[in-house]
Amino acid sequence: MTAVAAHRALGLTDAEYDGIVEKLGNEPNEVELAMFSLMWSEHCAYKHSKRLLRRLPVEGPHLVMGPGENAGAVDVGDGLAVAFKVESHNHPSAVEPFQGAATGVGGILRDVFAVGARPIAILDSLRFGELDSARSRYLLEHAVAGIGHYGNSIGVATVGGEIMFEGPYEQNCLVNAMCLGIARKDRLIRSAAAGVGNLVVLFGALTGRDGIGGASVLASAELGEDDADKRPTVQIGDPFEEKKLLECSLELLDRGLLASLQDLGAAGLTSSSSEMASKGGVGIDIDVSRVPLREADMEPFEVMVSESQERMLCVVEPERLEEVLAVCDKWDVRATAIGEVTDTRRMRVFDGDELVGDMPVVALVDECPLYDLEPAPPEAPLYPPPPRALSADASPEETLLGLLHSPNLAGKSWAFEQYDTLVGSRTVRRRVEGGRSVQSATADAAVLSLAHDGGTGAIAVSIDGNGRRVACDPYAGAVEAVLECAANLACAGAEPLGLTNCLNFGNPEKPHIAWQLERAVAGLADACRALDVPVVGGNVSLYNEGGGGPIYPTPIVGMVGKLPDPETVPGSAFREEGHVIALVGPFEPYVQGSEWHKLNGELAHGLPQVDLQAHAAALAAVRETVRAGTLASVHDISGGGLACTLAECCIAGGIGASVAWKPSDSDVEAASYPALSRLLLFGEGPGGWVVSGPAEAVDAIVGVSVQRLGEVGGETLEMAASAATLSLSVGDLRNAHERGIPDRFS
Amino acid sequence: MKFGVVRFPGSCDEHDALLACRRFADAEVLWHKDRDLKGVDAVVVPGGFSYGDYLRVGAIARFSPVMEAVTEFALAGRPVLGICNGFQVLCEAGLLPGALLPNTSLRFLCRDVDLVVENADTPFTRACSRGDVLSIPVKHTTGRFYAPEEALDELERQGQVLLRYADGHNPNGSARDIAGVANRQKNVFGLMPHPEHATDPLAGSADGGRIFESLVAHVEELVAA
């Protein structure tokens, strides 16, 4: 293969190749070309997104570590910090779902313990095609099994997540994983290599040929017909190896033996070593002949770009090497000094005595050309409308049961029961749909006690996003993702401290995708500013296009908040006969982009814009109300609108409710009666919560609009909205909700 | 009274077990490479994936140095509690009867289940009464208790079945709904549900605390005698 053909096969343009030649002063050899192609891939260099990401707010009062480190971190009081990040593993999961999802979990765990935090929780955000497709069922089943396989074996609880099904994810599923870790604030460690003459030590698993080209060939290109050929670019995970690596890394840090630490993720040794060198303003020499190999005859370039899992790189003072090796030996973790920190500011790769690669660190890490997007809104609809799944004349009862039974709104116990939600003894609220015990009933956000870590109170965490709504309106959809996450946190009484995001989009070189990306980032930025929540780090996943066109633009948002007392978290279940039910917040439902719209085969263009200041005030009011500890339940209104939200409260509590929502006069003028009923029952939008509790608790809510709807009791949900009424037993509601996923597998 | 909690590479729930034990008494970790049990009064073999469990659950842990000491401890009549992977290890070590097979669903399952106390006259269940119902979570892929019919009859006759899944709560297809069994002497007990995850009402249930409470009462009675 000629050099020119080689660089194209590795994903570099001719102009980029010329740039590399210029920076090196000569043609790159095989090792150098392989390393540049990875470091200059979208996955490592963010060349199409970096300028855009600068618009996101990254400062906040609780920030400890911002973007640029392996994970961001926020202060949760009592000298403790919580580190967290979300990352995608989309293309590997589309090609090989079990290992793709498993190593997605493994990678995000390493990002968190690489900053010195003990991982305590995992959340996942998954997207597949419609479940009537055999391929989607296959991907769902194996991705869930892969997450369970890795997460369950490593002693980190999977505490939450979301799963949605939409046609445009058929070929290109999304697997985003978020991890949270906890550390003493003063013990967090950065990845900048320091100290000329210090040793670079690789520890963990053997290096093999798995995952070669993962970042460039797989992650930074569209999927095509030859997906199966890309299987060798998918890494293979070994959670037992990672469990040892995790405990070993934390003990090395506890003993103060490391100058810096970095995990090996995408682009393996290449990115980990060169990024450490870049951040530290130093050079690094690596001798590939010292890297312990899984296969004997690997070429130097293969060693440098292998993405074999469960490996870490650290910088160690020479006199502490023996101690480091002893700790690794205790944990049965292989550790080898493979290089050293130099003052050359060059990445040099040796094979024994022979110099096989020599590049300026700055050229490799920091000088990848950045591209401006050329955004243009699409002239014609990008996505076909979804197939109609509900008859046009469905009664309110049929509609509600159809919504609860639809895969997006149906109970996800089928998946969540395959995850260990308990390990660590911190999980106070978790996903228990229809659980018997009120104490363990589901809440909108996972709540993790800090008591065992020497802290007070608890943290709450949620992960959210809705690609269909972003497809309708990239700006408003992204704003809603942030509001939805914050609304879930408010249900637990938590104040948001920081946010992480994963931007899953199609090919940014196409103007309409660039437009989606730019509008969505603007929405995220405005919503974060309005809520005063900094973005502490995240991930961009572009080129998510299969044969059927681009995925829905899918920004996923993960948010971490703090609450003073986990005892006050009410959960979402209605609890007691006679409790008052109220609708709280500036909720103005609309059908565009809703599940109801989808089941009726419609996809809207444009969504109403929200008043962010009003929503920020409502979030604060709900948060304060929850903290008072007087409410019996709080549940935010999301998919399926008010009717589905009420149904979920009834199902979780095993008790009925009787409610009526009468529109104001202006609403009556704005909509005809059948349409208005539908809007009130099934319309969606941010900023609404259903609460229940004793009358005096509901009356005590201040700072936000409160409308009494009715009361808890009986064995049916009786609902009146404008001219429509519906009546369904809690048993029928539960059956529809519980059977939604299993019925698609039978 | 001091509990010892064994830690193998791949143990996941040892920290949870320590926290649970410490609600009722002292507790410390026993390292798998050591033979020293540090003078503990009761041993807990916790849940997790000992040595990765890639061969067969519990098969490798059974050969670790610490298990030699645990076996001696058990044969001397001292109390040993195996939870989930710990139950599997104790079965592999021959300290408990029967074997654990993959769940009938072939899937990992994490769920709260109700358990009925079948025998309250043991060091592990004395804080309960026969017929009590405990809410304790299960989480495992390989938890279907199996023994030949005659052996099951014998276990029942000898009162070795201490906990059974309540009607409709058997998560894995265990024979005769068995959730936990003891050896003939009743000083070694293994169960698939995780009592260490049910010691705090805030986390869903405190019913698992009754097992630890029972052990503490048992040891303290021995010391007093």
CSV table of C-alpha atoms in Angstrom, one decimal, chain B residues 1-5 27-30 37-44 73 78:
chain,number,residue,atom,x,y,z
B,1,MET,CA,-17.5,-10.5,69.4
B,2,LYS,CA,-15.6,-10.1,66.1
B,3,PHE,CA,-16.6,-11.1,62.6
B,4,GLY,CA,-14.0,-11.9,59.9
B,5,VAL,CA,-15.0,-11.2,56.3
B,27,ALA,CA,-15.4,-7.0,62.1
B,28,GLU,CA,-12.3,-7.1,60.0
B,29,VAL,CA,-11.1,-8.4,56.6
B,30,LEU,CA,-9.4,-11.7,56.1
B,37,LEU,CA,-8.1,-15.9,61.0
B,38,LYS,CA,-7.0,-13.2,63.5
B,39,GLY,CA,-9.0,-14.7,66.3
B,40,VAL,CA,-12.4,-13.9,64.9
B,41,ASP,CA,-15.5,-15.5,66.4
B,42,ALA,CA,-17.5,-16.0,63.2
B,43,VAL,CA,-16.5,-16.0,59.5
B,44,VAL,CA,-18.5,-14.5,56.7
B,73,PHE,CA,-12.6,-23.4,61.8
B,78,ARG,CA,-17.4,-22.5,64.8
